[in-house]
Coordinates of C-alpha atoms in Angstrom, one line a residue:
M12 CA 12.9 -36.8 11.4
S13 CA 13.1 -39.1 8.4
E14 CA 13.6 -37.8 4.9
V15 CA 10.4 -37.2 3.1
P16 CA 9.9 -39.8 0.3
H17 CA 9.8 -38.5 -3.2
R18 CA 6.3 -40.0 -3.8
V19 CA 5.0 -38.0 -0.9
I20 CA 6.5 -34.8 -2.2
E21 CA 4.8 -35.4 -5.5
L22 CA 1.4 -35.9 -3.9
A23 CA 1.9 -32.7 -1.9
E24 CA 2.8 -30.8 -5.1
Q25 CA -0.3 -32.2 -6.8
R26 CA -2.4 -31.0 -3.9
V27 CA -1.0 -27.5 -4.2
K28 CA -2.1 -27.5 -7.8
A29 CA -5.5 -28.9 -6.9
R30 CA -6.0 -26.1 -4.4
A31 CA -4.9 -23.4 -6.8
E32 CA -7.5 -24.7 -9.3
R33 CA -10.1 -24.8 -6.4
D34 CA -10.5 -28.6 -6.8
Y35 CA -10.9 -29.1 -3.1
A36 CA -12.3 -32.6 -3.4
L37 CA -9.1 -33.7 -5.1
A38 CA -7.1 -31.8 -2.5
D39 CA -8.8 -33.7 0.3
E40 CA -8.2 -37.0 -1.5
L41 CA -4.5 -36.2 -1.9
R42 CA -4.3 -35.2 1.8
A43 CA -5.8 -38.6 2.7
R44 CA -3.2 -40.4 0.4
I45 CA -0.4 -38.5 2.0
E46 CA -1.6 -39.6 5.5
R47 CA -1.8 -43.2 4.3
E48 CA 1.8 -42.9 3.4
G49 CA 2.5 -41.9 7.0
W50 CA 2.8 -38.1 6.6
L51 CA 0.9 -35.0 7.5
V52 CA 0.6 -32.0 5.3
K53 CA 0.0 -28.5 6.7
D54 CA -0.7 -25.5 4.5
T55 CA 1.5 -22.4 5.1
P56 CA 1.6 -18.9 3.5
D57 CA 4.6 -20.2 1.5
G58 CA 3.1 -23.5 0.4
Y59 CA 3.1 -26.5 2.7
T60 CA 5.1 -28.4 5.3
L61 CA 5.3 -32.2 5.7
S62 CA 5.8 -34.0 9.0
E63 CA 5.7 -37.7 10.0
K64 CA 2.3 -38.9 11.1
P65 CA 2.5 -39.7 14.8
P66 CA 1.5 -43.2 16.1
Y67 CA -1.8 -42.1 17.5
T68 CA -5.2 -40.9 16.3
I69 CA -5.6 -37.1 15.9
W70 CA -9.0 -35.6 16.0
P71 CA -9.5 -32.4 14.0
T72 CA -11.1 -30.4 16.8
V73 CA -12.0 -30.9 20.5
R74 CA -15.7 -31.0 19.6
S75 CA -15.1 -33.8 17.1
I76 CA -14.0 -36.2 19.8
P77 CA -16.8 -38.8 20.2
I78 CA -18.3 -38.8 23.7
T79 CA -19.3 -42.4 24.6
G80 CA -18.9 -42.4 28.4
A81 CA -20.6 -40.1 30.9
T82 CA -23.9 -38.3 30.5
D83 CA -25.0 -35.0 32.1
A84 CA -27.7 -36.7 34.2
R85 CA -25.6 -39.6 35.5
P86 CA -25.6 -39.4 39.4
P87 CA -22.5 -40.1 41.5
R88 CA -22.3 -43.7 42.6
H89 CA -20.5 -43.6 45.9
L90 CA -20.7 -40.0 47.2
N91 CA -22.5 -38.9 50.3
P92 CA -25.2 -36.2 49.8
R93 CA -23.9 -32.7 49.3
A94 CA -23.5 -30.3 52.2
V95 CA -25.6 -27.2 51.9
G96 CA -24.3 -25.5 55.1
P97 CA -21.3 -25.2 57.3
T98 CA -20.0 -28.5 58.7
S99 CA -18.9 -29.1 62.3
G100 CA -16.6 -31.4 64.2
T101 CA -12.9 -31.8 64.6
G102 CA -12.4 -34.7 62.1
R103 CA -10.3 -36.7 64.7
D104 CA -10.9 -40.4 65.3
T105 CA -10.5 -40.0 69.1
T106 CA -14.2 -40.6 69.7
G107 CA -14.9 -43.0 66.9
G108 CA -14.6 -40.8 63.9
G109 CA -17.5 -39.2 62.1
G110 CA -20.3 -40.7 64.1
E111 CA -22.8 -43.5 63.3
G112 CA -22.5 -44.7 59.8
S113 CA -19.0 -43.1 59.2
A114 CA -16.1 -45.1 57.7
A115 CA -14.3 -45.0 61.1
A116 CA -17.3 -46.0 63.3
G117 CA -17.0 -49.6 64.5
A118 CA -13.9 -50.2 62.4
G119 CA -10.9 -49.9 64.7
A120 CA -11.4 -46.3 65.9
Q121 CA -9.4 -45.9 69.0
E122 CA -11.3 -45.2 72.2
D123 CA -8.3 -44.2 74.3
P124 CA -5.4 -43.1 72.0
A125 CA -3.7 -41.2 74.9
A126 CA -3.2 -44.3 77.0
E127 CA -2.1 -46.3 73.9
L128 CA 0.7 -43.9 73.3
G129 CA 1.8 -43.8 77.0
F130 CA 0.0 -40.7 78.3
S131 CA -2.3 -40.6 81.2
G132 CA -5.4 -41.4 79.2
D133 CA -9.1 -40.8 79.5
P134 CA -10.2 -39.7 83.0
R135 CA -13.1 -42.0 82.7
S136 CA -10.7 -45.0 82.8
S137 CA -9.2 -44.2 86.2
G138 CA -12.1 -43.0 88.3
T139 CA -12.9 -39.4 89.5
P140 CA -9.8 -37.1 89.2
E141 CA -8.3 -36.1 92.5
D142 CA -8.1 -32.4 91.6
D143 CA -8.4 -30.0 88.7
M144 CA -4.7 -30.0 88.1
L145 CA -4.7 -33.7 87.4
H146 CA -7.8 -33.4 85.2
A147 CA -6.2 -30.6 83.2
Q148 CA -3.0 -32.7 82.7
R149 CA -5.0 -35.6 81.4
I150 CA -6.8 -33.4 78.9
W151 CA -3.5 -31.9 77.7
D152 CA -2.0 -35.4 77.4
A153 CA -5.0 -36.6 75.4
S154 CA -4.6 -33.6 73.1
L155 CA -0.9 -34.4 72.6
A156 CA -1.8 -38.0 71.9
A157 CA -4.3 -37.0 69.2
N158 CA -1.7 -34.8 67.5
R159 CA 0.8 -37.7 67.6
L160 CA -1.8 -39.9 66.0
D161 CA -2.4 -37.4 63.2
D162 CA 1.4 -37.1 62.7
A163 CA 1.5 -40.9 62.5
G164 CA -0.9 -40.9 59.6
V165 CA -4.1 -41.9 61.2
N166 CA -5.9 -39.0 59.6
Q167 CA -4.9 -40.1 56.2
V168 CA -5.9 -43.7 56.9
R169 CA -9.3 -42.5 57.9
Q170 CA -9.6 -40.5 54.7
R171 CA -8.6 -43.4 52.6
A172 CA -11.3 -45.5 54.3
E173 CA -13.8 -42.8 53.5
I174 CA -13.0 -42.8 49.8
A175 CA -12.3 -46.5 49.2
D176 CA -15.2 -46.9 46.7
I177 CA -15.0 -43.5 45.1
T178 CA -13.6 -43.2 41.6
V179 CA -11.3 -40.3 40.8
S180 CA -9.9 -38.9 37.5
V181 CA -7.6 -36.0 36.9
G182 CA -8.2 -33.9 33.8
L183 CA -5.2 -32.2 32.1
I184 CA -5.0 -29.8 29.2
A185 CA -1.6 -30.1 27.5
D186 CA -0.8 -26.8 25.6
G187 CA 3.0 -27.2 25.3
R188 CA 5.8 -27.3 27.9
P189 CA 6.6 -31.1 27.6
D190 CA 9.0 -31.0 30.6
D191 CA 6.1 -29.8 32.8
V192 CA 3.8 -32.4 31.4
R193 CA 6.3 -35.2 32.0
T194 CA 6.9 -34.1 35.6
C195 CA 3.2 -33.6 36.4
V196 CA 2.0 -36.9 35.0
A197 CA 4.9 -38.9 36.6
A198 CA 4.1 -37.4 40.0
L199 CA 0.4 -38.3 39.6
L200 CA 1.3 -41.9 38.8
E201 CA 3.7 -42.1 41.7
H202 CA 1.6 -40.5 44.4
T203 CA -2.0 -41.3 43.5
D204 CA -4.2 -44.1 42.2
A205 CA -6.3 -41.7 40.1
A206 CA -6.9 -42.1 36.4
V207 CA -5.3 -39.4 34.2
L208 CA -7.3 -38.0 31.3
A209 CA -5.4 -35.7 29.1
L210 CA -6.3 -33.5 26.1
D211 CA -3.4 -32.7 23.8
L212 CA -3.9 -29.5 21.9
G213 CA -1.8 -29.5 18.7
N214 CA 1.2 -31.4 20.1
R215 CA 2.9 -28.1 20.9
D216 CA 6.6 -28.5 21.4
G217 CA 6.1 -32.3 21.6
A218 CA 3.8 -32.3 24.7
G219 CA 1.4 -34.7 22.9
D220 CA 4.3 -37.1 22.2
V221 CA 5.1 -37.1 25.9
L222 CA 1.5 -38.0 26.8
H223 CA 1.5 -40.8 24.2
E224 CA 4.6 -42.3 25.9
F225 CA 2.8 -42.4 29.2
S226 CA -0.4 -43.9 27.7
A227 CA 1.6 -46.5 25.8
R228 CA 3.5 -47.5 29.0
R229 CA 0.6 -47.2 31.5
P230 CA -2.6 -47.6 29.4
E231 CA -4.6 -48.7 32.5
R232 CA -3.9 -45.3 34.1
V233 CA -3.4 -42.7 31.3
T234 CA -5.8 -41.9 28.4
V235 CA -5.0 -39.2 25.9
W236 CA -7.1 -37.5 23.2
H237 CA -5.0 -35.7 20.6
V238 CA -6.5 -33.0 18.5
A239 CA -5.0 -30.8 15.7
E240 CA -6.7 -27.8 17.1
L241 CA -4.4 -25.4 18.9
P242 CA -5.4 -23.6 22.3
H243 CA -7.2 -20.3 21.9
W244 CA -4.6 -18.6 24.1
F245 CA -1.8 -19.7 21.7
W246 CA -3.4 -18.5 18.4
G247 CA -5.8 -21.4 18.0
S248 CA -9.5 -22.0 18.4
A249 CA -9.8 -24.5 21.3
G250 CA -11.2 -22.6 24.3
W251 CA -10.6 -23.5 27.9
G252 CA -14.2 -24.0 28.8
A253 CA -14.8 -26.3 25.8
C254 CA -11.7 -28.3 26.6
R255 CA -12.7 -28.7 30.3
T256 CA -16.3 -29.7 29.3
A257 CA -14.9 -32.3 26.9
L258 CA -12.8 -33.8 29.6
L259 CA -15.7 -33.9 32.0
R260 CA -17.9 -35.6 29.4
L261 CA -15.2 -38.1 28.6
D262 CA -14.9 -39.0 32.3
T263 CA -17.0 -41.6 34.1
S264 CA -15.7 -41.0 37.6
D265 CA -17.5 -39.8 40.7
V266 CA -14.9 -37.0 41.3
H267 CA -13.1 -35.1 38.6
V268 CA -10.0 -33.1 39.4
L269 CA -9.1 -30.0 37.4
M270 CA -5.4 -29.6 37.4
E271 CA -2.8 -27.6 35.6
T272 CA 0.4 -29.3 34.2
S273 CA 2.4 -26.7 36.1
T274 CA 1.0 -28.2 39.4
I275 CA 3.3 -30.9 40.8
L276 CA 2.4 -33.3 43.6
T277 CA 5.1 -34.3 46.1
G278 CA 2.7 -36.6 47.9
D279 CA -0.9 -37.8 47.8
A280 CA -2.8 -34.5 47.7
L281 CA -6.0 -36.0 46.2
T282 CA -7.1 -38.1 49.1
P283 CA -7.8 -35.1 51.4
L284 CA -9.7 -33.4 48.6
T285 CA -11.8 -36.4 47.8
A286 CA -12.4 -37.1 51.5
A287 CA -13.8 -33.5 51.9
I288 CA -16.2 -34.2 49.0
Q289 CA -17.2 -37.5 50.5
R290 CA -18.1 -35.7 53.7
G291 CA -20.5 -33.5 51.7
A292 CA -18.6 -30.7 49.9
V293 CA -19.4 -30.1 46.3
A294 CA -15.7 -29.3 45.6
A295 CA -12.4 -29.0 47.4
G296 CA -9.1 -27.4 46.3
W297 CA -5.5 -26.6 47.1
K298 CA -6.1 -22.8 47.2
G299 CA -9.3 -20.8 47.9
A300 CA -10.5 -17.2 47.5
D301 CA -13.1 -14.9 48.8
P302 CA -14.4 -11.7 47.4
D303 CA -13.4 -8.4 49.0
A304 CA -15.9 -6.0 50.5
D305 CA -15.8 -3.9 47.4
G306 CA -17.3 -6.7 45.4
H307 CA -14.6 -6.3 42.6
T308 CA -11.4 -7.9 43.9
W309 CA -10.6 -11.2 45.6
H310 CA -8.2 -12.4 48.3
E311 CA -6.7 -15.8 49.1
A312 CA -8.8 -17.7 51.6
G313 CA -8.8 -20.9 53.6
P314 CA -8.5 -23.4 55.1
G315 CA -12.1 -24.1 55.6
R316 CA -15.1 -23.0 53.7
V317 CA -14.4 -20.6 50.8
R318 CA -16.4 -18.9 48.1
A319 CA -14.2 -20.0 45.2
L320 CA -11.4 -22.5 44.4
M321 CA -8.4 -22.0 42.2
G322 CA -8.2 -24.2 39.1
Y323 CA -4.5 -25.1 39.8
L324 CA -5.8 -28.1 41.7
M325 CA -9.5 -28.5 42.3
A326 CA -11.6 -31.6 42.9
V327 CA -15.3 -31.5 42.2
R328 CA -18.3 -33.8 41.9
R329 CA -18.2 -34.5 38.2
A330 CA -22.0 -34.3 37.7
E331 CA -22.1 -30.9 39.4
A332 CA -19.2 -29.6 37.4
L333 CA -20.8 -30.5 34.1
A334 CA -23.8 -28.2 34.9
A335 CA -21.6 -25.3 36.1
M336 CA -18.7 -25.3 33.7
P337 CA -18.4 -22.0 31.8
Q338 CA -18.1 -23.3 28.3
E339 CA -17.8 -19.9 26.8
A340 CA -14.6 -19.1 28.7
R341 CA -11.8 -19.1 26.1
Y342 CA -9.0 -18.6 28.6
Y343 CA -8.4 -20.1 32.0
R344 CA -7.9 -16.9 34.0
N345 CA -11.0 -16.2 36.2
A346 CA -12.8 -19.1 34.7
D347 CA -12.2 -21.0 37.9
L348 CA -14.0 -18.2 39.8
E349 CA -16.9 -18.5 37.4
L350 CA -17.1 -22.3 37.8
S351 CA -17.0 -22.0 41.6
L352 CA -19.8 -19.5 41.7
G353 CA -21.9 -21.7 39.5
L354 CA -21.6 -24.7 41.9
D355 CA -24.4 -25.3 44.3
G356 CA -22.9 -26.4 47.6
E357 CA -20.0 -26.1 50.0
L358 CA -16.5 -25.4 48.6
V359 CA -13.6 -26.1 51.0
V360 CA -9.8 -26.0 51.4
P361 CA -8.6 -28.8 53.7
Q362 CA -7.1 -28.0 57.0
E363 CA -3.9 -29.9 56.3
T364 CA -1.1 -28.5 54.1
L365 CA -1.3 -30.4 50.8
P366 CA 2.0 -31.8 49.3
V367 CA 1.9 -29.6 46.2
H368 CA 4.1 -27.0 44.6
G369 CA 3.6 -24.9 41.4
L370 CA 6.0 -24.4 38.5
R371 CA 6.1 -21.2 36.4
H372 CA 2.6 -20.8 34.9
H373 CA 3.4 -20.4 31.2
G374 CA -0.3 -20.2 30.4
Y375 CA -0.2 -16.8 32.1
H376 CA 3.4 -15.5 31.6
D377 CA 3.9 -16.7 28.0
V378 CA 0.5 -15.5 26.6
D379 CA 0.3 -12.2 24.7
E380 CA -0.5 -9.5 27.3
D381 CA -3.3 -7.8 25.4
Y382 CA -5.0 -11.2 24.8
R383 CA -4.6 -12.1 28.5
E384 CA -6.1 -8.9 29.8
R385 CA -8.9 -8.9 27.2
E386 CA -10.0 -12.5 27.8
S387 CA -9.6 -12.2 31.6
R388 CA -11.8 -9.2 31.7
R389 CA -14.4 -10.9 29.5
T390 CA -14.7 -13.7 31.9
Y391 CA -14.5 -11.5 35.0
D392 CA -17.5 -9.5 33.8
R393 CA -19.5 -12.7 34.1
V394 CA -18.0 -13.3 37.5
L395 CA -19.2 -9.9 38.7
R396 CA -22.7 -10.6 37.4
L397 CA -22.8 -13.9 39.3
L398 CA -21.6 -12.1 42.5
R399 CA -24.3 -9.4 42.2
S400 CA -27.0 -12.0 41.7
S401 CA -25.9 -14.2 44.6

């Protein structure tokens, strides 16, 4: 850090005097002059501290960020209608994909993948089978061929075709841990084409500076809003629900991905999630949960249809998420359950194992234990009310 110029120290001392004399208009004017000199002043119990002004705009609070993009009522542009009941089908392309009108239909779907890979092929191509043994062998060979096709990446190609016109953004809340932020964003840029929308809360430990580096280097992919407000779970006033709502409203994409900076992609985990939404789900995620019979606890669930999705990595129709987001949730824990129960439609965990791993979740482990339990319970009380009413 550079040495503070003498003229800036003089302005800060004048501001201390103005505040002591309750001349707050002058104090605000002096703060503005200090900022024009390239410095920020922060009041402390012992007086003040001065720090260099970063090379980006800092909004005072999350709610002060101007929203000029999406609106609550804006419909998704390229998404299929939502599924309101269980879906069926294997998802394989061995009979032309998802049927008439699907992305695979009439676009290179293989009619006889077994024969193409050197197996005995479709019984229809060689007349009536001589005996049941031969017929069974052909079915087995076709099954192996389909599996080989999936292993070769045909399933992912099909999914990419399904979502070719769908816009996707990932929303991140940076509350510290700059190393995690760097690893998370770098992986997103490497493995996906999604836009990254990040909310920097107070530049804790320099996490906001890391995000600024990415946005300066890749402005077409990374957009960051910096606020002076600290996260509620680290002694500030910016609540989780308010932050997530702001990111949703700043987004203009069809699909919005809620993601923690402790979640790291090792491959393209977003395509399967987006493809599930394109096929009709309202949301799809890495991990799911279902309530236990007692109605008070939950257990991990999936793959397939689930009652709730975990917020570590969760893709959702943006317009639907805006209506269901629990804005009053001040802490993340259980807020993903509340969001899930507020969504109207099918929630799924994909069948395939997603290329994702999680780092230590500092938002849980490093938060004051009393605060964590109090805020978790506050949100979970609302979750229980939603369960009882559903």
